[in-house]
Amino acid sequence: MPGHPIIIGLNRMKARVYVTLKNGVLDPQGRAIHHALEGLGFSGVEDVRAGKLIELSLAEGTSDADIEAMCRKLLANTVIENFRIERIAA
């Protein structure tokens, strides 16, 4: 394709990291969302827990152990948060 470089031998993959507060940890953002939903007339929602999604573009060969280490060292506060890793096609 004109104007686009061709990169050979570079296989990419992605991982999604879902970070959520542990059960029993107060979730003020979730409570605020719940309150707002009730204010908008959505009375069927019993509870809301908010979290974050982090999507990583990774080089081929990045191991599950490497991704888990990223989570434990930076992406999640493991004292109060859980994380779940999901690999996806790039």
mmCIF file of C-alpha atoms in Angstrom:
data_model
loop_
_atom_site.group_PDB
_atom_site.id
_atom_site.type_symbol
_atom_site.label_atom_id
_atom_site.label_comp_id
_atom_site.label_asym_id
_atom_site.label_seq_id
_atom_site.Cartn_x
_atom_site.Cartn_y
_atom_site.Cartn_z
ATOM 1 C CA MET A 1 0.000 0.000 0.000
ATOM 2 C CA PRO A 2 1.584 3.304 -1.017
ATOM 3 C CA GLY A 3 2.595 5.550 1.836
ATOM 4 C CA HIS A 4 2.413 2.795 4.449
ATOM 5 C CA PRO A 5 5.531 0.997 5.653
ATOM 6 C CA ILE A 6 5.533 -2.774 5.499
ATOM 7 C CA ILE A 7 6.729 -4.336 8.719
ATOM 8 C CA ILE A 8 7.869 -7.934 8.401
ATOM 9 C CA GLY A 9 8.296 -10.295 11.317
ATOM 10 C CA LEU A 10 6.508 -8.141 13.865
ATOM 11 C CA ASN A 11 3.590 -10.055 15.315
ATOM 12 C CA ARG A 12 1.597 -8.179 17.888
ATOM 13 C CA MET A 13 -0.864 -9.349 20.437
ATOM 14 C CA LYS A 14 -3.094 -7.589 22.888
ATOM 15 C CA ALA A 15 -4.141 -8.207 26.432
ATOM 16 C CA ARG A 16 -6.956 -6.653 28.384
ATOM 17 C CA VAL A 17 -6.540 -6.217 32.108
ATOM 18 C CA TYR A 18 -9.727 -5.769 34.120
ATOM 19 C CA VAL A 19 -9.114 -4.207 37.537
ATOM 20 C CA THR A 20 -11.868 -4.195 40.169
ATOM 21 C CA LEU A 21 -12.064 -3.457 43.853
ATOM 22 C CA LYS A 22 -12.079 -6.480 46.142
ATOM 23 C CA ASN A 23 -15.318 -7.423 47.853
ATOM 24 C CA GLY A 24 -15.701 -5.477 51.074
ATOM 25 C CA VAL A 25 -13.742 -2.462 49.808
ATOM 26 C CA LEU A 26 -15.892 0.672 49.673
ATOM 27 C CA ASP A 27 -16.545 1.759 46.086
ATOM 28 C CA PRO A 28 -17.465 5.475 46.099
ATOM 29 C CA GLN A 29 -17.496 5.680 42.297
ATOM 30 C CA GLY A 30 -19.864 2.723 42.109
ATOM 31 C CA ARG A 31 -22.124 4.300 44.727
ATOM 32 C CA ALA A 32 -22.192 7.594 42.797
ATOM 33 C CA ILE A 33 -23.122 5.779 39.585
ATOM 34 C CA HIS A 34 -25.832 3.832 41.424
ATOM 35 C CA HIS A 35 -27.262 7.026 42.895
ATOM 36 C CA ALA A 36 -27.249 8.724 39.471
ATOM 37 C CA LEU A 37 -28.985 5.748 37.854
ATOM 38 C CA GLU A 38 -31.685 5.847 40.521
ATOM 39 C CA GLY A 39 -32.070 9.587 39.906
ATOM 40 C CA LEU A 40 -32.627 8.859 36.216
ATOM 41 C CA GLY A 41 -35.391 6.402 37.072
ATOM 42 C CA PHE A 42 -33.473 3.128 36.753
ATOM 43 C CA SER A 43 -34.786 1.497 39.911
ATOM 44 C CA GLY A 44 -33.882 -2.095 39.007
ATOM 45 C CA VAL A 45 -30.156 -1.695 39.681
ATOM 46 C CA GLU A 46 -29.304 -3.155 43.090
ATOM 47 C CA ASP A 47 -25.563 -2.460 43.201
ATOM 48 C CA VAL A 48 -22.785 -0.983 41.054
ATOM 49 C CA ARG A 49 -19.088 -1.803 41.263
ATOM 50 C CA ALA A 50 -16.825 0.360 39.099
ATOM 51 C CA GLY A 51 -13.448 -0.706 37.792
ATOM 52 C CA LYS A 52 -11.036 -0.010 34.987
ATOM 53 C CA LEU A 53 -10.026 -1.645 31.738
ATOM 54 C CA ILE A 54 -6.433 -1.417 30.542
ATOM 55 C CA GLU A 55 -5.626 -2.617 27.021
ATOM 56 C CA LEU A 56 -2.008 -3.494 26.288
ATOM 57 C CA SER A 57 -0.426 -3.928 22.843
ATOM 58 C CA LEU A 58 2.379 -6.407 23.335
ATOM 59 C CA ALA A 59 5.273 -7.818 21.373
ATOM 60 C CA GLU A 60 5.136 -11.453 20.363
ATOM 61 C CA GLY A 61 6.468 -13.685 23.096
ATOM 62 C CA THR A 62 5.275 -11.600 26.028
ATOM 63 C CA SER A 63 4.401 -14.261 28.570
ATOM 64 C CA ASP A 64 1.423 -14.505 30.884
ATOM 65 C CA ALA A 65 3.905 -14.237 33.755
ATOM 66 C CA ASP A 66 5.193 -10.919 32.365
ATOM 67 C CA ILE A 67 1.667 -9.524 32.106
ATOM 68 C CA GLU A 68 0.856 -10.702 35.623
ATOM 69 C CA ALA A 69 4.035 -9.031 36.916
ATOM 70 C CA MET A 70 2.959 -5.760 35.239
ATOM 71 C CA CYS A 71 -0.349 -6.011 37.067
ATOM 72 C CA ARG A 72 1.177 -6.775 40.454
ATOM 73 C CA LYS A 73 3.867 -4.078 40.184
ATOM 74 C CA LEU A 74 1.889 -1.228 38.601
ATOM 75 C CA LEU A 75 -1.516 -1.759 37.036
ATOM 76 C CA ALA A 76 -3.390 -2.943 40.145
ATOM 77 C CA ASN A 77 -3.104 -2.193 43.836
ATOM 78 C CA THR A 78 -3.326 -5.810 44.977
ATOM 79 C CA VAL A 79 -4.057 -4.789 48.564
ATOM 80 C CA ILE A 80 -7.521 -3.534 47.556
ATOM 81 C CA GLU A 81 -7.945 -4.605 43.911
ATOM 82 C CA ASN A 82 -8.297 -7.824 41.945
ATOM 83 C CA PHE A 83 -7.265 -8.152 38.325
ATOM 84 C CA ARG A 84 -8.130 -10.476 35.473
ATOM 85 C CA ILE A 85 -6.108 -10.836 32.273
ATOM 86 C CA GLU A 86 -7.654 -11.660 28.911
ATOM 87 C CA ARG A 87 -5.563 -12.172 25.777
ATOM 88 C CA ILE A 88 -7.172 -10.981 22.550
ATOM 89 C CA ALA A 89 -6.251 -11.014 18.877
ATOM 90 C CA ALA A 90 -4.501 -7.855 17.716
#
